[in-house]
Amino acid sequence: MGNESSRNQLSGLVIDEKAFEVTDNWTLYSANYSSGSNPKVSVFIEASQHSSSLSPLHLFAKNLMLHRHPCILKYIASWTKSGKLYLATEDVRPLSHVINSLTSIQKCIGLYSILKALVFLHEQAKAAHLNVCKASIYVTADGSWKLGGLEFLKRFQDLTLSYLQETKSKRYIYGIAPNEDDCAPQPPTIIDQYAFGVLADEILEEKSNDQVPALKEFKDTCINCLRSGEPSERPSLSQVLRHPFFTHEFITVHNFLSELAIKTQDQKTEFFKSLAADLKVFPENLIASQLGSLLLSRLVLLDSAAQACLLPHLLTPRSDEYPESLFSDSVFSKFIVPKLLSIFCVRDSQVRLILLKYFKLFCSSFTQQQLQLQILPELLLGIKDTSDELVCATLHALADLVPVLGSAVVIGGKRSRIFADGRPKLWKEPEKDHESSKKSLESDLVSSEIITELMLHERPSPDGGEDLIQESQNCNSNSSHLLQESNDDDNEQWIDWESPQEKESSVGVVEKPRIAKKDSIDEIKSLGIFVKPKEVKPDEIDALFQDMEPVISKTPVAVISENGSSNKFDVASIEDQVEDGWADDIDDWGAVSDDNFESISDKIQEPSS
């Protein structure tokens, strides 16, 4: 069964505890091993020890190793352990496990693959399978059917009637022609022709006739021709391949992709020009599941015609921006992403460049775990390559990963803020009506005035009206000078320092100086105090200014009554009895005319004796 190294157990092989299939001859398990591009394999373990080297699994392994074909189960290794034979093949499942979930067209493609394997055995290997049935068929992860069960395979020259009779009880009973002993072993192919007719009829019996072109005609061919009691009426399997059931458009595409290596460049160019449009007539699930591996093969990715006409539709999930793509994001994630993960491990610069070209468009279809654990390590490896083109494309792909995984994951290491945001902080005035804006401005100005006044040095209360009037005049003079300067400078804004209440009274009120807002703020900053102005409501303004009104002692006015009191202490007593000491009707503080003297006297009562 090959050189000695193939008999050794695969390095790091871990076999699952649960078996997929148990037969009289072997038990089938799924397993993983540490080397190889495909770490998953299937392992057939001999059911019991055999003293003879011609056990069924031994013959199965030997024929798998000798007969290599894309549609025959792929042999990987075999070895003996504890007296039992182990056979490792590509990762597969028995057809019986998936048959109920397949559509008619998937079954059509599967039967076509089995036909091609049988034609290869008949025409190239000159051998007969002798046990074509569902138990001899296995399905790979991408849905491809592979012919197995080669333990009964015999070359035409070695096939005898005695061998058929000896193995009859071990082969699939319904796949054996009733008159096999009468017509065998010549010609040997008639045994597989009959068995394939039974297989196709069993697989297609539960599906309607309108799902695949020429399905009904093919079923009639299986019953009336392949299963005919007269061996001479059974068509060769090569003829069956040309039946309309196997020559419709989807099968034609599948066949061309399978045989791409033997096609000329002109044939490939013409094929890929119309392939994207041809595929859109089929369900996207069917295209992705049945043609995904073929469409993403190395021969397709590196073909110039495919790069120009097919890959833009294949490697871009469908969206509003790319409505012509073949697959929606959900189908792309389910069927295409697993294949792309495997292709990212290929150490081929041209293949990697193709993937990086479309990486920005399909990277969102990967999960964050797939990007971080599988894609990112491959990209980080790519930036160490000597090819400038590959490094440049890889850096672009890493940049596309930053919004998804974050810069800490992509770049790694300790990072700190080096660049600051130097954009000016623009203040946008909130939208208000005119009255609200005016009230808000007044409140802000009053708040600023209050803060500035609190920061200024406290002035002593005036002792008399004269000093207060003089100070008021000086302040007004300074204020007028400041206001004159403000007209010469458009960049400076000035505010009115006095409150609305103070403007209402024109007699007996000291008018406060108008102070520039900028100078006030500078003075506050010079004191090391930074206070954010607070919006003050009009009601709060009155409360704040109530305690801040200047306390000015009124100049006592001596009024001599008719009784003519000479007591010098009567002035204080008279002042306490005045109801309104501010005298709004007096034009000037301290100036009392003859006309209003009597009105004032009426408000003053005689002092108590």
XYZ file of C-alpha atoms in Angstrom, residues 12-492:
481
model
C -0.508 14.551 16.561
C -3.562 12.583 15.472
C -6.542 12.914 17.810
C -9.506 10.671 16.988
C -12.989 11.564 18.175
C -14.630 9.213 20.608
C -17.963 9.069 18.769
C -18.097 7.088 15.529
C -19.954 8.222 12.412
C -20.482 4.827 10.905
C -20.212 1.253 12.131
C -20.174 -1.678 9.697
C -19.162 -5.312 9.843
C -15.783 -4.418 8.345
C -14.791 -1.088 9.991
C -15.772 1.873 12.142
C -15.546 5.422 10.775
C -14.344 8.312 12.967
C -13.570 11.984 12.500
C -10.087 13.070 13.589
C -7.657 15.993 13.706
C -3.920 16.089 13.267
C -1.278 18.784 13.655
C 0.201 18.966 10.161
C -1.055 19.499 6.644
C -3.205 22.175 5.041
C -6.374 20.305 6.064
C -6.071 19.239 9.715
C -9.364 17.309 9.689
C -9.452 13.750 8.340
C -11.631 10.675 8.479
C -10.206 7.496 9.993
C -11.453 3.989 9.183
C -10.500 1.501 11.901
C -10.676 -2.230 11.296
C -13.497 -3.846 13.236
C -11.414 -6.832 14.408
C -7.959 -8.296 13.985
C -7.432 -10.313 10.815
C -4.739 -12.876 10.455
C -4.927 -12.466 6.703
C -3.599 -9.324 5.027
C -6.592 -9.396 2.652
C -9.117 -7.943 5.088
C -11.854 -5.720 3.546
C -10.259 -2.528 4.933
C -6.847 -3.626 3.653
C -8.263 -4.057 0.136
C -10.158 -0.780 0.432
C -6.989 1.102 1.375
C -4.930 -0.589 -1.334
C -7.385 0.292 -4.119
C -7.805 3.878 -2.867
C -4.052 4.359 -3.012
C -3.783 2.907 -6.529
C -6.804 4.591 -8.160
C -6.545 8.343 -7.795
C -9.311 10.491 -9.255
C -11.017 13.737 -8.139
C -14.303 11.852 -7.734
C -12.806 8.927 -5.762
C -12.242 9.151 -2.014
C -8.780 10.604 -1.390
C -6.240 8.366 0.346
C -3.940 10.031 2.937
C -2.232 7.347 5.026
C -2.602 3.912 6.595
C -0.886 2.142 9.497
C -1.254 -0.743 11.888
C -1.681 -0.317 15.624
C -2.449 -2.974 18.220
C -3.026 -5.476 15.440
C -5.691 -3.307 13.756
C -5.427 -1.444 10.475
C -6.076 2.315 10.357
C -6.928 4.170 7.134
C -6.934 7.986 6.963
C -8.789 9.745 4.126
C -10.040 13.228 3.398
C -12.729 14.450 5.785
C -16.077 12.961 4.684
C -19.475 11.827 5.929
C -21.541 8.859 4.724
C -24.124 9.834 2.099
C -26.899 8.415 4.268
C -26.237 11.178 6.815
C -26.984 14.037 4.384
C -29.187 12.585 1.650
C -32.454 13.885 3.111
C -31.255 17.496 3.123
C -30.168 17.595 -0.531
C -32.104 19.125 -3.420
C -32.652 17.442 -6.764
C -29.945 19.475 -8.466
C -27.466 18.635 -5.700
C -28.284 14.981 -6.191
C -27.906 15.431 -9.922
C -24.388 16.842 -9.439
C -23.553 14.057 -6.998
C -24.689 11.315 -9.339
C -22.703 12.942 -12.124
C -19.547 12.752 -9.968
C -20.128 9.052 -9.268
C -20.672 8.452 -12.985
C -17.352 10.103 -13.821
C -15.569 7.965 -11.228
C -17.093 4.779 -12.660
C -16.239 5.812 -16.227
C -12.646 6.366 -15.076
C -12.519 2.866 -13.580
C -14.056 1.278 -16.672
C -12.131 3.148 -19.365
C -8.837 4.078 -17.701
C -8.241 1.534 -14.944
C -9.988 -1.306 -16.780
C -11.645 -2.368 -13.552
C -15.151 -2.900 -12.198
C -16.353 -1.535 -8.854
C -18.861 -4.348 -8.249
C -20.652 -2.699 -5.290
C -22.138 0.617 -6.444
C -24.678 1.687 -3.796
C -25.378 4.485 -1.278
C -23.123 2.798 1.320
C -20.164 3.228 -1.060
C -20.607 7.019 -1.400
C -19.197 9.672 0.930
C -19.744 13.446 0.952
C -17.098 16.074 1.700
C -17.653 19.251 3.688
C -18.259 21.260 0.502
C -20.923 18.819 -0.739
C -18.866 16.856 -3.264
C -19.693 13.167 -3.651
C -16.795 10.716 -3.558
C -16.857 7.078 -4.562
C -15.601 4.690 -1.880
C -16.240 1.029 -1.067
C -13.450 -0.213 -3.297
C -12.873 -3.366 -1.287
C -14.557 -5.477 -4.006
C -12.866 -3.773 -6.986
C -11.446 -6.181 -9.591
C -9.605 -5.643 -12.820
C -11.408 -6.971 -15.859
C -8.772 -9.614 -16.437
C -9.043 -10.876 -12.872
C -12.816 -10.930 -12.604
C -14.253 -14.460 -12.482
C -17.666 -15.948 -11.900
C -16.420 -17.675 -8.754
C -15.347 -14.339 -7.294
C -18.794 -12.873 -7.940
C -20.467 -15.809 -6.276
C -18.066 -15.685 -3.346
C -18.707 -11.992 -2.622
C -22.403 -11.887 -3.504
C -23.612 -12.136 0.094
C -21.387 -9.229 1.141
C -22.400 -6.838 -1.634
C -25.574 -4.710 -1.804
C -28.225 -7.227 -2.621
C -30.586 -4.872 -4.491
C -27.749 -3.716 -6.728
C -27.093 -7.200 -8.072
C -28.826 -8.156 -11.327
C -31.080 -11.243 -11.045
C -29.268 -12.976 -13.918
C -25.739 -11.985 -12.894
C -24.528 -15.611 -12.793
C -25.807 -16.254 -16.309
C -24.108 -13.381 -18.071
C -21.077 -12.660 -15.945
C -18.267 -12.021 -16.204
C -18.544 -10.835 -19.825
C -18.717 -7.909 -20.311
C -17.643 -6.813 -16.762
C -19.136 -3.297 -17.034
C -22.736 -4.558 -17.062
C -22.577 -5.239 -13.317
C -21.880 -1.560 -12.506
C -24.402 -0.378 -15.126
C -27.239 -2.239 -13.427
C -26.145 -1.152 -9.948
C -25.960 2.527 -10.981
C -29.505 2.383 -12.359
C -30.729 1.101 -8.982
C -28.731 3.775 -7.125
C -30.092 6.672 -9.225
C -33.658 5.476 -8.927
C -33.394 5.191 -5.113
C -31.863 8.649 -4.738
C -34.308 10.490 -7.029
C -37.549 8.746 -6.166
C -38.795 11.305 -3.617
C -38.352 14.441 -5.723
C -40.795 16.055 -8.152
C -40.201 16.047 -11.869
C -39.951 19.788 -12.484
C -36.923 20.674 -10.354
C -34.195 19.567 -12.759
C -34.448 19.437 -16.569
C -35.071 15.979 -18.012
C -35.457 14.385 -14.573
C -38.415 12.226 -15.601
C -36.657 11.072 -18.778
C -33.593 10.111 -16.799
C -35.600 8.071 -14.312
C -37.199 6.243 -17.231
C -33.720 5.514 -18.588
C -32.648 4.067 -15.242
C -35.652 1.741 -15.041
C -36.054 0.678 -18.636
C -32.459 0.660 -19.863
C -29.869 0.460 -17.071
C -31.917 -2.082 -15.148
C -32.944 -4.075 -18.208
C -32.912 -7.850 -17.839
C -31.082 -8.028 -21.145
C -27.456 -6.919 -20.551
C -27.016 -5.850 -24.163
C -29.732 -3.200 -23.778
C -27.911 -1.471 -20.947
C -26.159 1.700 -22.218
C -22.537 2.352 -21.302
C -21.978 4.828 -18.495
C -20.243 7.169 -20.952
C -23.525 7.372 -22.858
C -25.402 8.080 -19.632
C -23.076 11.060 -19.030
C -24.450 12.642 -22.201
C -28.074 12.376 -21.097
C -29.916 15.771 -20.938
C -30.233 15.288 -17.182
C -26.453 15.746 -16.937
C -25.963 18.347 -19.677
C -28.066 21.291 -18.493
C -26.370 24.644 -17.865
C -25.464 24.211 -14.211
C -23.807 20.849 -14.815
C -21.999 22.365 -17.800
C -20.533 25.087 -15.583
C -19.584 22.512 -12.964
C -17.874 20.349 -15.546
C -15.928 23.218 -17.093
C -14.623 24.350 -13.697
C -13.691 20.777 -12.816
C -11.735 20.400 -16.052
C -10.269 23.901 -16.138
C -6.691 22.643 -16.215
C -7.156 21.042 -19.633
C -8.964 24.000 -21.236
C -7.239 26.429 -23.607
C -6.858 30.102 -22.713
C -9.337 31.125 -25.388
C -11.899 28.702 -23.979
C -11.347 30.021 -20.450
C -11.602 33.652 -21.566
C -14.893 33.026 -23.339
C -16.201 31.018 -20.368
C -15.406 33.609 -17.680
C -16.797 36.535 -19.687
C -20.365 35.312 -19.248
C -20.030 33.159 -16.117
C -21.295 35.720 -13.588
C -24.435 36.370 -15.622
C -24.983 32.651 -16.255
C -24.820 31.821 -12.550
C -27.401 34.398 -11.479
C -30.245 32.275 -12.823
C -29.549 29.666 -10.112
C -30.196 29.926 -6.350
C -27.247 31.502 -4.553
C -27.195 28.734 -1.934
C -26.773 26.177 -4.677
C -23.961 28.122 -6.356
C -22.090 28.687 -3.098
C -22.446 25.133 -1.807
C -21.817 23.249 -5.041
C -19.457 25.567 -6.929
C -17.792 27.515 -4.124
C -14.635 25.396 -3.988
C -14.313 25.316 -7.779
C -14.838 29.064 -8.117
C -12.147 29.742 -5.500
C -9.624 27.275 -6.891
C -6.079 28.403 -7.612
C -6.642 28.098 -11.360
C -9.604 30.471 -11.212
C -7.974 33.025 -8.898
C -4.881 33.314 -11.089
C -6.676 33.420 -14.431
C -6.603 36.904 -15.960
C -10.062 36.581 -17.512
C -11.546 35.429 -14.195
C -9.843 38.310 -12.364
C -11.425 40.819 -14.714
C -14.918 39.359 -15.159
C -15.695 37.000 -12.246
C -13.842 37.928 -9.059
C -15.466 41.379 -8.619
C -18.832 39.579 -8.416
C -17.499 36.633 -6.421
C -15.407 38.295 -3.678
C -17.790 41.156 -2.920
C -20.887 40.469 -0.789
C -24.074 41.929 -2.241
C -25.105 45.372 -0.995
C -26.731 48.578 -2.235
C -23.339 49.666 -3.512
C -22.652 46.286 -5.193
C -26.045 44.915 -6.300
C -24.534 42.695 -9.010
C -22.597 40.465 -6.617
C -23.380 36.750 -6.611
C -23.894 36.245 -2.872
C -25.677 38.043 -0.076
C -23.719 38.652 3.104
C -25.354 35.721 4.928
C -24.588 33.224 2.143
C -21.097 34.677 1.751
C -20.424 34.226 5.468
C -21.760 30.660 5.510
C -20.106 29.198 2.407
C -17.368 31.508 1.103
C -15.737 32.709 4.328
C -14.608 29.194 5.442
C -12.896 28.729 2.076
C -11.234 32.147 2.284
C -9.869 31.265 5.723
C -8.117 28.264 4.175
C -6.844 30.253 1.202
C -5.310 32.876 3.526
C -2.934 30.155 4.721
C -1.571 29.582 1.202
C 1.988 30.874 0.815
C 1.546 32.202 -2.708
C 2.138 35.898 -3.268
C -0.194 36.186 -6.258
C -3.039 34.446 -4.442
C -2.503 36.644 -1.379
C -2.493 39.809 -3.496
C -5.833 38.833 -5.010
C -7.341 38.365 -1.548
C -5.882 41.648 -0.283
C -7.282 43.519 -3.274
C -10.841 42.701 -2.169
C -10.154 42.449 1.564
C -11.814 45.766 2.420
C -15.002 44.628 0.694
C -15.399 41.225 2.354
C -13.651 41.578 5.735
C -16.906 42.617 7.431
C -18.313 39.142 6.644
C -15.798 37.546 9.025
C -16.459 37.352 12.728
C -14.188 39.314 15.054
C -12.774 36.042 16.345
C -11.929 34.891 12.812
C -10.277 38.205 12.028
C -8.269 38.326 15.242
C -7.202 34.692 15.538
C -6.833 33.628 11.900
C -6.625 36.574 9.517
C -4.569 39.024 11.603
C -1.636 36.611 12.200
C -1.453 35.949 8.458
C -1.442 39.671 7.686
C 1.269 40.354 10.259
C 3.317 37.643 8.586
C 2.791 39.319 5.221
C 4.398 42.624 6.251
C 7.686 40.772 6.775
C 7.846 39.670 3.134
C 10.534 41.044 0.829
C 7.954 42.044 -1.808
C 7.180 45.771 -1.557
C 3.903 45.256 -3.395
C 2.784 42.592 -0.937
C 3.838 44.652 2.091
C 1.996 47.717 0.768
C -1.221 45.756 0.162
C -0.914 44.116 3.586
C -0.588 47.476 5.345
C -3.755 48.668 3.614
C -5.542 45.549 4.865
C -4.284 46.161 8.412
C -5.648 49.694 8.215
C -9.039 48.266 7.261
C -8.946 46.080 10.382
C -8.426 48.999 12.793
C -12.080 50.168 12.760
C -13.206 46.577 13.324
C -10.742 45.244 15.912
C -9.333 48.488 17.297
C -5.821 49.841 17.007
C -4.744 48.184 20.265
C -5.380 44.731 18.776
C -3.944 45.472 15.341
C -0.862 47.453 16.404
C -0.356 46.072 19.917
C 2.136 47.323 22.486
C 1.927 50.321 24.789
C 0.491 53.444 23.242
C 0.042 57.015 24.466
C -1.532 60.205 23.190
C 1.102 62.021 21.160
C -1.048 64.285 18.998
C -3.571 66.699 20.501
C -6.752 67.998 18.945
C -5.822 71.530 17.914
C -9.130 72.505 16.396
C -10.625 75.755 17.767
C -13.478 75.298 20.171
C -16.268 77.106 18.378
C -19.120 78.480 20.527
C -22.509 78.242 18.913
C -25.228 80.486 20.301
C -28.342 78.485 21.133
C -31.420 79.280 19.099
C -33.761 81.495 21.122
C -36.394 84.084 20.422
C -35.496 87.765 20.693
C -36.878 88.309 24.175
C -35.257 85.166 25.592
C -31.919 86.129 24.059
C -32.145 89.622 25.528
C -32.976 88.318 29.018
C -30.195 85.735 28.814
C -27.676 88.414 27.818
C -28.757 90.673 30.653
C -28.472 87.791 33.118
C -24.974 86.945 31.883
C -23.869 90.580 32.150
C -25.297 90.955 35.635
C -23.540 87.740 36.728
C -20.273 89.100 35.368
C -20.818 92.432 37.130
C -21.484 90.712 40.430
C -18.336 88.611 40.142
C -16.210 91.602 39.176
C -17.566 93.771 41.992
C -16.891 91.039 44.534
C -13.302 90.828 43.298
C -12.710 94.630 43.633
C -11.417 96.132 46.829
C -14.157 97.155 49.222
C -14.797 100.877 49.325
C -15.752 102.661 52.547
C -19.305 103.946 52.740
C -19.526 107.699 52.007
C -20.012 109.936 54.974
C -22.101 112.493 53.163
C -23.938 113.262 50.021
C -21.382 115.762 48.862
C -18.536 113.280 48.706
C -20.842 110.707 47.145
C -21.969 113.164 44.450
C -18.367 114.098 43.703
C -17.386 110.457 43.411
C -20.356 109.830 41.175
C -19.336 112.670 38.904
C -15.764 111.355 38.699
C -17.017 107.883 37.902
C -19.328 109.257 35.233
C -16.466 111.172 33.742
C -14.276 108.073 33.638
C -17.150 106.041 32.279
C -17.729 108.557 29.483
C -14.039 108.408 28.658
C -14.128 104.613 28.516
C -17.235 104.595 26.356
C -15.571 107.028 23.943
C -12.601 104.657 23.626
C -14.940 101.770 22.926
C -16.247 103.461 19.792
C -12.707 103.490 18.391
C -12.137 99.799 18.900
C -14.635 97.399 17.314
C -13.012 94.324 18.859
C -13.742 95.428 22.439
